[in-house]
Amino acid sequence: MPIYHTLGSIPHKRHTQFRKPDGSLYAEELVSTEGFSSLYSLVYHAYPPTIVKELGEPYSVEPKIAREKHLKHTSLIGFNIKPEDDYLQSRKPVLVNSDLHISLAAPRKSMTDYFYKNSQADEVIFIHEGTGTLKTGFGKLKFEYGDYLVIPRGTIYQMEFDGEQNRLFIVESFSPIRTPKRYRNQYGQLMEHAPYCERDIKRPTDLETHDEKGDFKILIKKQGLIYPYIYGTHPFDFVGWDGFHYPWAFSIHDFEPITGRVHQPPPVHQTFEGHNFVICSFVPRKFDYHPLSIPAPYNHSNVDSDEVLYYVDGDFMSRKHVVKGQITLHPGGIPHGPAPGSVEKSIGKEFTEELAVMIDPFRPLMLTEDAVNIEDENYYKSWIS
């Protein structure tokens, strides 16, 4: 997200001497993306960020593919993913391709005895249930129902939950997560027609410098493996930082819907973009106001992309028997549309309370073993009157 931000103490000029009260130097680190050609931040540590005391054996967390190729409308009952105490163990990948992994998680406990770094993917964590704090060296981000937490790759973090009732919808993107290009002007500022603006973005606060030595376990994900590292200094030893590369949050409740006289296409709901996929937000909004409008979405033939819809809350006028946490996958190649009877029923309606997250990937998604375990096998028949 191209917004400059800074916390803590930093020197007047970068790459110059910045000394501690005892006269020794703080350790400067450049955290850069796409080599040296994209977003970056400069971080100042109490200790060099390179002090590794021990390296454990890596273990695989690669998704186990159950259905690589398929042409079947699919529904997953997401809340059937069972809660687990540990945050990482609770993350269950359900839909994956070479551009992104979509996971569900129901962690009960906060991360207290280890830290986590995804070094291969940006993460977008949608908070469906629960509240808490994302803790990083960049500062703290409080989160609640409806927040998208955007955590750029390489960020070491801990999730601190206020309670045990937590439900997360997670997207791992192997390309940077950005605001849609058409929403930004040539300087990167969000324009007037965008459905949200910079003041809606929540940035880290309350930088705490952990000037600590010891044994600090950091689990680092790279190419489907978790590498257990033991560092000799606390990873949140930042005394200050500045730049454009840091975790941030945006609430789906702050997304301002774009409406029209007739039914608007899904791109008006776009919230973020990655390489070969987009993330959209469906929020409460006024329906179309043409006197002959049909509020229900028209039948749509997916030709170039799959379509994933994650149901969050509210009343979905296009489909009956929807439950919270349900995921529908409509693969490219066959049409889908409103459930029988919902088109006629929608006429005359003025408002919808639906809340959902949609992902359109441009490469086919594969289903994992965790996905088929929560599949509604008869969903593809739901268009039969």
mmCIF file of C-alpha atoms in Angstrom:
data_model
loop_
_atom_site.group_PDB
_atom_site.id
_atom_site.type_symbol
_atom_site.label_atom_id
_atom_site.label_comp_id
_atom_site.label_asym_id
_atom_site.label_seq_id
_atom_site.Cartn_x
_atom_site.Cartn_y
_atom_site.Cartn_z
ATOM 1 C CA MET A 1 0.000 0.000 0.000
ATOM 2 C CA PRO A 2 1.831 3.136 -1.144
ATOM 3 C CA ILE A 3 1.449 5.292 1.977
ATOM 4 C CA TYR A 4 4.577 6.547 3.723
ATOM 5 C CA HIS A 5 4.607 5.772 7.444
ATOM 6 C CA THR A 6 7.148 5.940 10.262
ATOM 7 C CA LEU A 7 7.321 4.999 13.941
ATOM 8 C CA GLY A 8 10.005 5.258 16.599
ATOM 9 C CA SER A 9 13.403 6.892 16.224
ATOM 10 C CA ILE A 10 15.316 7.077 12.951
ATOM 11 C CA PRO A 11 18.429 9.026 11.885
ATOM 12 C CA HIS A 12 18.175 12.235 9.889
ATOM 13 C CA LYS A 13 19.726 10.602 6.799
ATOM 14 C CA ARG A 14 19.531 6.968 5.756
ATOM 15 C CA HIS A 15 22.666 4.791 5.675
ATOM 16 C CA THR A 16 24.415 7.046 8.187
ATOM 17 C CA GLN A 17 25.647 6.466 11.742
ATOM 18 C CA PHE A 18 22.811 5.980 14.238
ATOM 19 C CA ARG A 19 24.141 5.297 17.698
ATOM 20 C CA LYS A 20 22.750 3.943 20.931
ATOM 21 C CA PRO A 21 23.138 5.859 24.201
ATOM 22 C CA ASP A 22 26.249 3.752 24.941
ATOM 23 C CA GLY A 23 27.856 4.828 21.663
ATOM 24 C CA SER A 24 27.455 1.546 19.759
ATOM 25 C CA LEU A 25 25.610 1.467 16.446
ATOM 26 C CA TYR A 26 22.029 0.423 15.830
ATOM 27 C CA ALA A 27 21.726 -2.108 12.995
ATOM 28 C CA GLU A 28 20.117 -0.780 9.828
ATOM 29 C CA GLU A 29 18.150 -3.184 7.596
ATOM 30 C CA LEU A 30 16.594 -2.524 4.204
ATOM 31 C CA VAL A 31 13.430 -4.587 3.707
ATOM 32 C CA SER A 32 12.868 -4.388 -0.039
ATOM 33 C CA THR A 33 10.551 -6.027 -2.558
ATOM 34 C CA GLU A 34 11.059 -6.963 -6.202
ATOM 35 C CA GLY A 35 14.770 -6.439 -5.767
ATOM 36 C CA PHE A 36 15.287 -2.734 -5.186
ATOM 37 C CA SER A 37 12.535 -1.607 -7.562
ATOM 38 C CA SER A 38 9.316 -1.688 -5.498
ATOM 39 C CA LEU A 39 8.064 -0.864 -2.002
ATOM 40 C CA TYR A 40 10.590 -0.905 0.839
ATOM 41 C CA SER A 41 11.181 0.181 4.409
ATOM 42 C CA LEU A 42 14.309 0.946 6.413
ATOM 43 C CA VAL A 43 14.370 -0.662 9.838
ATOM 44 C CA TYR A 44 16.698 0.106 12.757
ATOM 45 C CA HIS A 45 17.343 -2.789 15.139
ATOM 46 C CA ALA A 46 18.827 -2.919 18.584
ATOM 47 C CA TYR A 47 20.864 -5.900 17.297
ATOM 48 C CA PRO A 48 21.757 -7.226 13.833
ATOM 49 C CA PRO A 49 18.814 -9.286 12.476
ATOM 50 C CA THR A 50 21.192 -12.077 11.456
ATOM 51 C CA ILE A 51 22.071 -13.791 14.750
ATOM 52 C CA VAL A 52 20.940 -17.402 14.223
ATOM 53 C CA LYS A 53 21.765 -19.800 17.069
ATOM 54 C CA GLU A 54 20.136 -22.960 15.749
ATOM 55 C CA LEU A 55 18.321 -24.293 12.697
ATOM 56 C CA GLY A 56 15.893 -27.202 13.019
ATOM 57 C CA GLU A 57 14.732 -29.716 10.442
ATOM 58 C CA PRO A 58 12.179 -28.294 8.002
ATOM 59 C CA TYR A 59 8.786 -29.976 7.665
ATOM 60 C CA SER A 60 6.194 -29.844 4.921
ATOM 61 C CA VAL A 61 2.958 -27.873 5.050
ATOM 62 C CA GLU A 62 2.363 -28.314 1.324
ATOM 63 C CA PRO A 63 -1.363 -28.630 0.523
ATOM 64 C CA LYS A 64 -2.439 -32.199 -0.204
ATOM 65 C CA ILE A 65 -4.307 -32.113 -3.509
ATOM 66 C CA ALA A 66 -7.422 -34.273 -3.728
ATOM 67 C CA ARG A 67 -8.916 -32.959 -6.966
ATOM 68 C CA GLU A 68 -6.483 -31.397 -9.397
ATOM 69 C CA LYS A 69 -8.836 -31.118 -12.368
ATOM 70 C CA HIS A 70 -12.576 -30.677 -12.089
ATOM 71 C CA LEU A 71 -15.574 -29.025 -13.713
ATOM 72 C CA LYS A 72 -18.133 -29.089 -10.952
ATOM 73 C CA HIS A 73 -19.850 -26.319 -9.023
ATOM 74 C CA THR A 74 -18.664 -26.897 -5.476
ATOM 75 C CA SER A 75 -19.674 -25.755 -2.009
ATOM 76 C CA LEU A 76 -17.599 -26.056 1.149
ATOM 77 C CA ILE A 77 -19.083 -25.660 4.640
ATOM 78 C CA GLY A 78 -16.252 -23.641 6.096
ATOM 79 C CA PHE A 79 -17.307 -23.666 9.738
ATOM 80 C CA ASN A 80 -16.949 -27.473 9.651
ATOM 81 C CA ILE A 81 -13.211 -26.862 9.891
ATOM 82 C CA LYS A 82 -12.590 -27.841 13.496
ATOM 83 C CA PRO A 83 -10.961 -25.369 15.902
ATOM 84 C CA GLU A 84 -7.414 -26.096 17.005
ATOM 85 C CA ASP A 85 -5.305 -24.476 19.691
ATOM 86 C CA ASP A 86 -2.239 -23.687 17.583
ATOM 87 C CA TYR A 87 -2.461 -20.887 15.022
ATOM 88 C CA LEU A 88 -0.354 -22.502 12.291
ATOM 89 C CA GLN A 89 -1.823 -25.964 12.743
ATOM 90 C CA SER A 90 -5.321 -24.488 12.497
ATOM 91 C CA ARG A 91 -4.667 -23.127 8.984
ATOM 92 C CA LYS A 92 -6.213 -25.537 6.467
ATOM 93 C CA PRO A 93 -5.629 -24.832 2.765
ATOM 94 C CA VAL A 94 -8.755 -25.662 0.774
ATOM 95 C CA LEU A 95 -8.365 -24.093 -2.705
ATOM 96 C CA VAL A 96 -4.962 -23.586 -4.309
ATOM 97 C CA ASN A 97 -3.151 -22.797 -7.537
ATOM 98 C CA SER A 98 0.259 -21.416 -8.481
ATOM 99 C CA ASP A 99 -0.810 -17.808 -7.764
ATOM 100 C CA LEU A 100 -2.561 -18.128 -4.407
ATOM 101 C CA HIS A 101 -3.618 -20.455 -1.617
ATOM 102 C CA ILE A 102 -6.966 -20.020 0.147
ATOM 103 C CA SER A 103 -7.161 -21.372 3.698
ATOM 104 C CA LEU A 104 -9.621 -21.532 6.564
ATOM 105 C CA ALA A 105 -8.564 -21.372 10.197
ATOM 106 C CA ALA A 106 -10.190 -21.538 13.614
ATOM 107 C CA PRO A 107 -7.351 -20.964 16.099
ATOM 108 C CA ARG A 108 -8.178 -20.955 19.798
ATOM 109 C CA LYS A 109 -4.897 -19.784 21.296
ATOM 110 C CA SER A 110 -2.623 -16.807 20.767
ATOM 111 C CA MET A 111 0.919 -17.260 19.478
ATOM 112 C CA THR A 112 3.065 -17.038 22.600
ATOM 113 C CA ASP A 113 5.987 -19.443 22.249
ATOM 114 C CA TYR A 114 6.973 -18.750 18.634
ATOM 115 C CA PHE A 115 6.883 -16.162 15.862
ATOM 116 C CA TYR A 116 5.922 -16.737 12.223
ATOM 117 C CA LYS A 117 7.248 -15.399 8.933
ATOM 118 C CA ASN A 118 5.837 -16.202 5.500
ATOM 119 C CA SER A 119 8.804 -15.493 3.236
ATOM 120 C CA GLN A 120 7.129 -16.607 0.017
ATOM 121 C CA ALA A 121 3.738 -14.881 0.076
ATOM 122 C CA ASP A 122 1.832 -11.806 1.122
ATOM 123 C CA GLU A 123 -1.035 -12.761 3.430
ATOM 124 C CA VAL A 124 -4.522 -11.308 3.541
ATOM 125 C CA ILE A 125 -6.279 -12.500 6.707
ATOM 126 C CA PHE A 126 -9.995 -11.732 6.807
ATOM 127 C CA ILE A 127 -11.329 -11.707 10.366
ATOM 128 C CA HIS A 128 -14.722 -13.431 10.342
ATOM 129 C CA GLU A 129 -14.931 -14.008 14.086
ATOM 130 C CA GLY A 130 -12.750 -12.789 16.925
ATOM 131 C CA THR A 131 -10.764 -9.760 17.992
ATOM 132 C CA GLY A 132 -7.173 -9.224 18.934
ATOM 133 C CA THR A 133 -3.851 -7.681 17.975
ATOM 134 C CA LEU A 134 -1.406 -8.364 15.170
ATOM 135 C CA LYS A 135 2.034 -7.865 16.722
ATOM 136 C CA THR A 136 5.081 -7.129 14.571
ATOM 137 C CA GLY A 137 8.331 -5.221 14.837
ATOM 138 C CA PHE A 138 6.595 -2.412 12.935
ATOM 139 C CA GLY A 139 4.135 -1.942 15.790
ATOM 140 C CA LYS A 140 0.678 -3.227 16.685
ATOM 141 C CA LEU A 141 -2.524 -3.509 14.661
ATOM 142 C CA LYS A 142 -5.740 -4.187 16.534
ATOM 143 C CA PHE A 143 -8.235 -6.249 14.547
ATOM 144 C CA GLU A 144 -11.920 -7.107 14.758
ATOM 145 C CA TYR A 145 -14.775 -8.624 12.780
ATOM 146 C CA GLY A 146 -14.623 -7.563 9.140
ATOM 147 C CA ASP A 147 -10.970 -6.509 9.020
ATOM 148 C CA TYR A 148 -8.631 -7.482 6.225
ATOM 149 C CA LEU A 149 -5.116 -7.763 7.664
ATOM 150 C CA VAL A 150 -2.574 -7.317 4.858
ATOM 151 C CA ILE A 151 0.798 -8.735 5.907
ATOM 152 C CA PRO A 152 3.582 -8.352 3.321
ATOM 153 C CA ARG A 153 5.956 -11.248 2.810
ATOM 154 C CA GLY A 154 8.950 -11.324 5.106
ATOM 155 C CA THR A 155 7.091 -9.823 8.059
ATOM 156 C CA ILE A 156 7.651 -11.639 11.347
ATOM 157 C CA TYR A 157 4.444 -11.609 13.362
ATOM 158 C CA GLN A 158 2.350 -12.999 16.196
ATOM 159 C CA MET A 159 -1.442 -13.179 16.358
ATOM 160 C CA GLU A 160 -2.776 -12.322 19.826
ATOM 161 C CA PHE A 161 -6.456 -13.225 20.226
ATOM 162 C CA ASP A 162 -8.743 -11.812 22.908
ATOM 163 C CA GLY A 163 -10.724 -15.062 23.155
ATOM 164 C CA GLU A 164 -10.971 -18.600 21.783
ATOM 165 C CA GLN A 165 -13.803 -18.033 19.266
ATOM 166 C CA ASN A 166 -11.891 -17.124 16.107
ATOM 167 C CA ARG A 167 -12.616 -17.765 12.430
ATOM 168 C CA LEU A 168 -10.218 -16.620 9.696
ATOM 169 C CA PHE A 169 -10.359 -16.666 5.886
ATOM 170 C CA ILE A 170 -6.778 -16.468 4.616
ATOM 171 C CA VAL A 171 -5.331 -15.742 1.196
ATOM 172 C CA GLU A 172 -1.631 -16.346 0.556
ATOM 173 C CA SER A 173 -0.562 -14.428 -2.546
ATOM 174 C CA PHE A 174 2.683 -15.277 -4.313
ATOM 175 C CA SER A 175 2.637 -11.781 -5.806
ATOM 176 C CA PRO A 176 2.277 -8.444 -3.993
ATOM 177 C CA ILE A 177 -1.195 -7.460 -2.756
ATOM 178 C CA ARG A 178 -2.052 -3.995 -4.015
ATOM 179 C CA THR A 179 -4.956 -1.629 -4.365
ATOM 180 C CA PRO A 180 -6.486 -1.852 -7.866
ATOM 181 C CA LYS A 181 -4.536 0.194 -10.377
ATOM 182 C CA ARG A 182 -7.671 1.836 -11.774
ATOM 183 C CA TYR A 183 -8.373 3.341 -8.333
ATOM 184 C CA ARG A 184 -4.995 5.129 -8.206
ATOM 185 C CA ASN A 185 -3.648 8.216 -9.939
ATOM 186 C CA GLN A 186 -0.138 8.399 -11.413
ATOM 187 C CA TYR A 187 1.279 9.250 -7.974
ATOM 188 C CA GLY A 188 -0.310 6.257 -6.240
ATOM 189 C CA GLN A 189 -3.036 8.201 -4.440
ATOM 190 C CA LEU A 190 -6.501 6.657 -4.333
ATOM 191 C CA MET A 191 -8.810 8.693 -6.532
ATOM 192 C CA GLU A 192 -12.264 10.125 -5.883
ATOM 193 C CA HIS A 193 -14.106 7.292 -7.626
ATOM 194 C CA ALA A 194 -12.412 4.616 -5.488
ATOM 195 C CA PRO A 195 -14.682 2.839 -2.966
ATOM 196 C CA TYR A 196 -12.264 3.633 -0.127
ATOM 197 C CA CYS A 197 -9.438 6.074 0.543
ATOM 198 C CA GLU A 198 -6.242 6.405 2.567
ATOM 199 C CA ARG A 199 -8.023 7.562 5.715
ATOM 200 C CA ASP A 200 -9.731 4.144 5.838
ATOM 201 C CA ILE A 201 -6.384 2.356 6.090
ATOM 202 C CA LYS A 202 -5.285 1.313 9.571
ATOM 203 C CA ARG A 203 -1.530 1.445 10.081
ATOM 204 C CA PRO A 204 0.684 0.120 12.900
ATOM 205 C CA THR A 205 0.838 2.009 16.195
ATOM 206 C CA ASP A 206 2.481 1.573 19.615
ATOM 207 C CA LEU A 207 5.975 0.550 18.599
ATOM 208 C CA GLU A 208 7.573 -1.392 21.473
ATOM 209 C CA THR A 209 11.301 -2.052 21.287
ATOM 210 C CA HIS A 210 12.140 -5.490 22.723
ATOM 211 C CA ASP A 211 15.825 -5.078 23.549
ATOM 212 C CA GLU A 212 16.223 -8.739 24.524
ATOM 213 C CA LYS A 213 18.720 -11.547 24.017
ATOM 214 C CA GLY A 214 17.864 -15.208 24.435
ATOM 215 C CA ASP A 215 16.358 -18.040 22.400
ATOM 216 C CA PHE A 216 13.526 -16.897 20.108
ATOM 217 C CA LYS A 217 11.781 -19.459 17.930
ATOM 218 C CA ILE A 218 10.752 -18.208 14.491
ATOM 219 C CA LEU A 219 8.959 -20.531 12.075
ATOM 220 C CA ILE A 220 9.723 -19.437 8.517
ATOM 221 C CA LYS A 221 7.686 -20.651 5.546
ATOM 222 C CA LYS A 222 9.419 -21.061 2.197
ATOM 223 C CA GLN A 223 8.333 -23.191 -0.798
ATOM 224 C CA GLY A 224 5.838 -25.242 1.186
ATOM 225 C CA LEU A 225 8.219 -25.999 4.057
ATOM 226 C CA ILE A 226 8.412 -24.605 7.589
ATOM 227 C CA TYR A 227 11.971 -23.958 8.752
ATOM 228 C CA PRO A 228 12.375 -23.731 12.559
ATOM 229 C CA TYR A 229 14.937 -21.046 13.401
ATOM 230 C CA ILE A 230 16.257 -20.070 16.823
ATOM 231 C CA TYR A 231 17.441 -16.474 16.839
ATOM 232 C CA GLY A 232 19.571 -14.967 19.573
ATOM 233 C CA THR A 233 17.663 -11.687 19.786
ATOM 234 C CA HIS A 234 13.995 -10.729 19.930
ATOM 235 C CA PRO A 235 12.598 -10.153 16.398
ATOM 236 C CA PHE A 236 10.657 -7.098 17.588
ATOM 237 C CA ASP A 237 13.767 -5.121 18.501
ATOM 238 C CA PHE A 238 12.920 -2.241 16.135
ATOM 239 C CA VAL A 239 13.831 1.153 17.603
ATOM 240 C CA GLY A 240 12.343 2.864 14.569
ATOM 241 C CA TRP A 241 11.494 2.469 10.912
ATOM 242 C CA ASP A 242 10.112 4.324 7.930
ATOM 243 C CA GLY A 243 8.918 3.493 4.449
ATOM 244 C CA PHE A 244 6.107 1.928 2.470
ATOM 245 C CA HIS A 245 6.506 -1.787 3.311
ATOM 246 C CA TYR A 246 4.636 -2.752 6.484
ATOM 247 C CA PRO A 247 1.448 -4.555 7.602
ATOM 248 C CA TRP A 248 -1.837 -2.660 7.447
ATOM 249 C CA ALA A 249 -5.568 -3.276 7.774
ATOM 250 C CA PHE A 250 -8.785 -2.290 6.048
ATOM 251 C CA SER A 251 -12.315 -3.033 7.264
ATOM 252 C CA ILE A 252 -14.865 -4.448 4.847
ATOM 253 C CA HIS A 253 -17.367 -2.204 6.684
ATOM 254 C CA ASP A 254 -15.512 0.841 5.297
ATOM 255 C CA PHE A 255 -15.934 -0.276 1.685
ATOM 256 C CA GLU A 256 -18.347 2.136 -0.033
ATOM 257 C CA PRO A 257 -20.442 0.239 -2.609
ATOM 258 C CA ILE A 258 -20.780 1.473 -6.174
ATOM 259 C CA THR A 259 -24.370 1.154 -7.388
ATOM 260 C CA GLY A 260 -26.337 2.073 -10.516
ATOM 261 C CA ARG A 261 -29.721 2.084 -12.240
ATOM 262 C CA VAL A 262 -29.191 -1.515 -13.391
ATOM 263 C CA HIS A 263 -27.218 -4.419 -11.940
ATOM 264 C CA GLN A 264 -23.512 -3.607 -11.697
ATOM 265 C CA PRO A 265 -20.854 -6.175 -12.684
ATOM 266 C CA PRO A 266 -18.588 -7.728 -10.038
ATOM 267 C CA PRO A 267 -15.533 -5.494 -10.784
ATOM 268 C CA VAL A 268 -17.263 -2.603 -8.957
ATOM 269 C CA HIS A 269 -16.732 -4.630 -5.774
ATOM 270 C CA GLN A 270 -12.981 -5.042 -6.298
ATOM 271 C CA THR A 271 -10.918 -4.310 -3.190
ATOM 272 C CA PHE A 272 -7.415 -5.707 -3.834
ATOM 273 C CA GLU A 273 -5.489 -7.264 -6.672
ATOM 274 C CA GLY A 274 -2.636 -9.709 -7.053
ATOM 275 C CA HIS A 275 -1.077 -11.317 -10.095
ATOM 276 C CA ASN A 276 -3.781 -13.316 -11.889
ATOM 277 C CA PHE A 277 -6.507 -12.767 -9.291
ATOM 278 C CA VAL A 278 -8.643 -10.122 -7.593
ATOM 279 C CA ILE A 279 -10.323 -9.864 -4.186
ATOM 280 C CA CYS A 280 -13.766 -8.224 -3.969
ATOM 281 C CA SER A 281 -16.060 -7.148 -1.122
ATOM 282 C CA PHE A 282 -19.846 -7.483 -1.284
ATOM 283 C CA VAL A 283 -21.362 -5.182 1.335
ATOM 284 C CA PRO A 284 -24.829 -3.875 2.319
ATOM 285 C CA ARG A 285 -26.023 -1.524 -0.409
ATOM 286 C CA LYS A 286 -28.979 -0.033 -2.242
ATOM 287 C CA PHE A 287 -30.269 -2.085 -5.136
ATOM 288 C CA ASP A 288 -30.632 -0.870 -8.719
ATOM 289 C CA TYR A 289 -33.125 1.926 -9.227
ATOM 290 C CA HIS A 290 -34.242 1.530 -12.862
ATOM 291 C CA PRO A 291 -38.044 1.029 -12.768
ATOM 292 C CA LEU A 292 -37.668 -2.345 -14.529
ATOM 293 C CA SER A 293 -34.435 -3.431 -12.863
ATOM 294 C CA ILE A 294 -33.797 -6.977 -11.686
ATOM 295 C CA PRO A 295 -31.674 -6.837 -8.510
ATOM 296 C CA ALA A 296 -30.662 -10.507 -8.623
ATOM 297 C CA PRO A 297 -27.457 -11.143 -10.566
ATOM 298 C CA TYR A 298 -27.827 -12.430 -14.097
ATOM 299 C CA ASN A 299 -26.585 -15.837 -15.188
ATOM 300 C CA HIS A 300 -22.886 -15.677 -15.880
ATOM 301 C CA SER A 301 -20.651 -17.939 -17.907
ATOM 302 C CA ASN A 302 -17.158 -18.028 -16.433
ATOM 303 C CA VAL A 303 -14.862 -18.295 -19.426
ATOM 304 C CA ASP A 304 -11.483 -17.074 -18.174
ATOM 305 C CA SER A 305 -11.664 -17.449 -14.404
ATOM 306 C CA ASP A 306 -12.952 -19.470 -11.510
ATOM 307 C CA GLU A 307 -15.149 -17.655 -8.991
ATOM 308 C CA VAL A 308 -14.915 -18.129 -5.226
ATOM 309 C CA LEU A 309 -17.454 -16.584 -2.865
ATOM 310 C CA TYR A 310 -16.987 -16.686 0.901
ATOM 311 C CA TYR A 311 -20.248 -15.920 2.729
ATOM 312 C CA VAL A 312 -19.699 -13.785 5.805
ATOM 313 C CA ASP A 313 -23.092 -12.577 7.008
ATOM 314 C CA GLY A 314 -26.508 -11.271 6.011
ATOM 315 C CA ASP A 315 -29.284 -12.341 3.659
ATOM 316 C CA PHE A 316 -28.191 -13.434 0.181
ATOM 317 C CA MET A 317 -31.079 -12.826 -2.151
ATOM 318 C CA SER A 318 -29.485 -14.789 -5.007
ATOM 319 C CA ARG A 319 -29.270 -18.068 -3.095
ATOM 320 C CA LYS A 320 -31.230 -19.910 -0.429
ATOM 321 C CA HIS A 321 -29.847 -22.021 2.408
ATOM 322 C CA VAL A 322 -26.573 -20.106 2.701
ATOM 323 C CA VAL A 323 -24.698 -20.397 5.997
ATOM 324 C CA LYS A 324 -21.901 -18.323 7.477
ATOM 325 C CA GLY A 325 -18.472 -19.480 6.418
ATOM 326 C CA GLN A 326 -19.752 -21.273 3.327
ATOM 327 C CA ILE A 327 -17.536 -21.190 0.238
ATOM 328 C CA THR A 328 -18.848 -21.647 -3.284
ATOM 329 C CA LEU A 329 -16.517 -22.396 -6.184
ATOM 330 C CA HIS A 330 -17.864 -21.882 -9.692
ATOM 331 C CA PRO A 331 -15.151 -23.092 -12.075
ATOM 332 C CA GLY A 332 -14.424 -21.471 -15.393
ATOM 333 C CA GLY A 333 -16.038 -23.204 -18.337
ATOM 334 C CA ILE A 334 -19.646 -23.560 -17.164
ATOM 335 C CA PRO A 335 -22.300 -20.947 -16.311
ATOM 336 C CA HIS A 336 -23.771 -20.267 -12.903
ATOM 337 C CA GLY A 337 -26.454 -17.916 -11.688
ATOM 338 C CA PRO A 338 -29.159 -17.190 -9.151
ATOM 339 C CA ALA A 339 -31.037 -20.042 -7.534
ATOM 340 C CA PRO A 340 -34.461 -20.963 -8.955
ATOM 341 C CA GLY A 341 -37.131 -18.444 -7.969
ATOM 342 C CA SER A 342 -34.699 -15.814 -6.674
ATOM 343 C CA VAL A 343 -34.834 -13.630 -9.809
ATOM 344 C CA GLU A 344 -38.593 -13.023 -9.598
ATOM 345 C CA LYS A 345 -38.395 -12.749 -5.828
ATOM 346 C CA SER A 346 -35.752 -10.009 -6.025
ATOM 347 C CA ILE A 347 -37.886 -7.632 -8.118
ATOM 348 C CA GLY A 348 -39.005 -4.670 -6.039
ATOM 349 C CA LYS A 349 -36.353 -5.178 -3.354
ATOM 350 C CA GLU A 350 -34.528 -1.956 -2.510
ATOM 351 C CA PHE A 351 -31.666 -3.047 -0.265
ATOM 352 C CA THR A 352 -29.421 -5.988 0.565
ATOM 353 C CA GLU A 353 -27.631 -6.757 3.820
ATOM 354 C CA GLU A 354 -25.260 -9.324 2.300
ATOM 355 C CA LEU A 355 -21.623 -9.430 3.333
ATOM 356 C CA ALA A 356 -19.169 -11.608 1.415
ATOM 357 C CA VAL A 357 -15.626 -11.852 0.093
ATOM 358 C CA MET A 358 -15.120 -12.892 -3.519
ATOM 359 C CA ILE A 359 -11.949 -14.072 -5.234
ATOM 360 C CA ASP A 360 -11.629 -14.459 -8.991
ATOM 361 C CA PRO A 361 -8.461 -16.355 -9.972
ATOM 362 C CA PHE A 362 -7.432 -16.589 -13.614
ATOM 363 C CA ARG A 363 -5.829 -20.006 -13.221
ATOM 364 C CA PRO A 364 -7.987 -23.001 -12.174
ATOM 365 C CA LEU A 365 -8.125 -23.841 -8.485
ATOM 366 C CA MET A 366 -7.429 -27.301 -7.118
ATOM 367 C CA LEU A 367 -9.267 -28.790 -4.138
ATOM 368 C CA THR A 368 -7.299 -30.150 -1.200
ATOM 369 C CA GLU A 369 -8.089 -33.064 1.085
ATOM 370 C CA ASP A 370 -9.266 -30.587 3.718
ATOM 371 C CA ALA A 371 -11.684 -29.159 1.144
ATOM 372 C CA VAL A 372 -13.339 -32.435 0.132
ATOM 373 C CA ASN A 373 -13.789 -33.284 3.813
ATOM 374 C CA ILE A 374 -16.182 -30.329 4.190
ATOM 375 C CA GLU A 375 -17.802 -30.477 0.747
ATOM 376 C CA ASP A 376 -21.552 -30.410 0.141
ATOM 377 C CA GLU A 377 -21.542 -33.054 -2.581
ATOM 378 C CA ASN A 378 -24.985 -32.155 -3.936
ATOM 379 C CA TYR A 379 -24.433 -28.431 -4.382
ATOM 380 C CA TYR A 380 -24.106 -28.731 -8.172
ATOM 381 C CA LYS A 381 -27.786 -29.798 -8.274
ATOM 382 C CA SER A 382 -29.006 -26.666 -6.518
ATOM 383 C CA TRP A 383 -30.244 -25.051 -9.767
ATOM 384 C CA ILE A 384 -32.887 -27.752 -10.245
ATOM 385 C CA SER A 385 -36.340 -26.272 -9.581
#
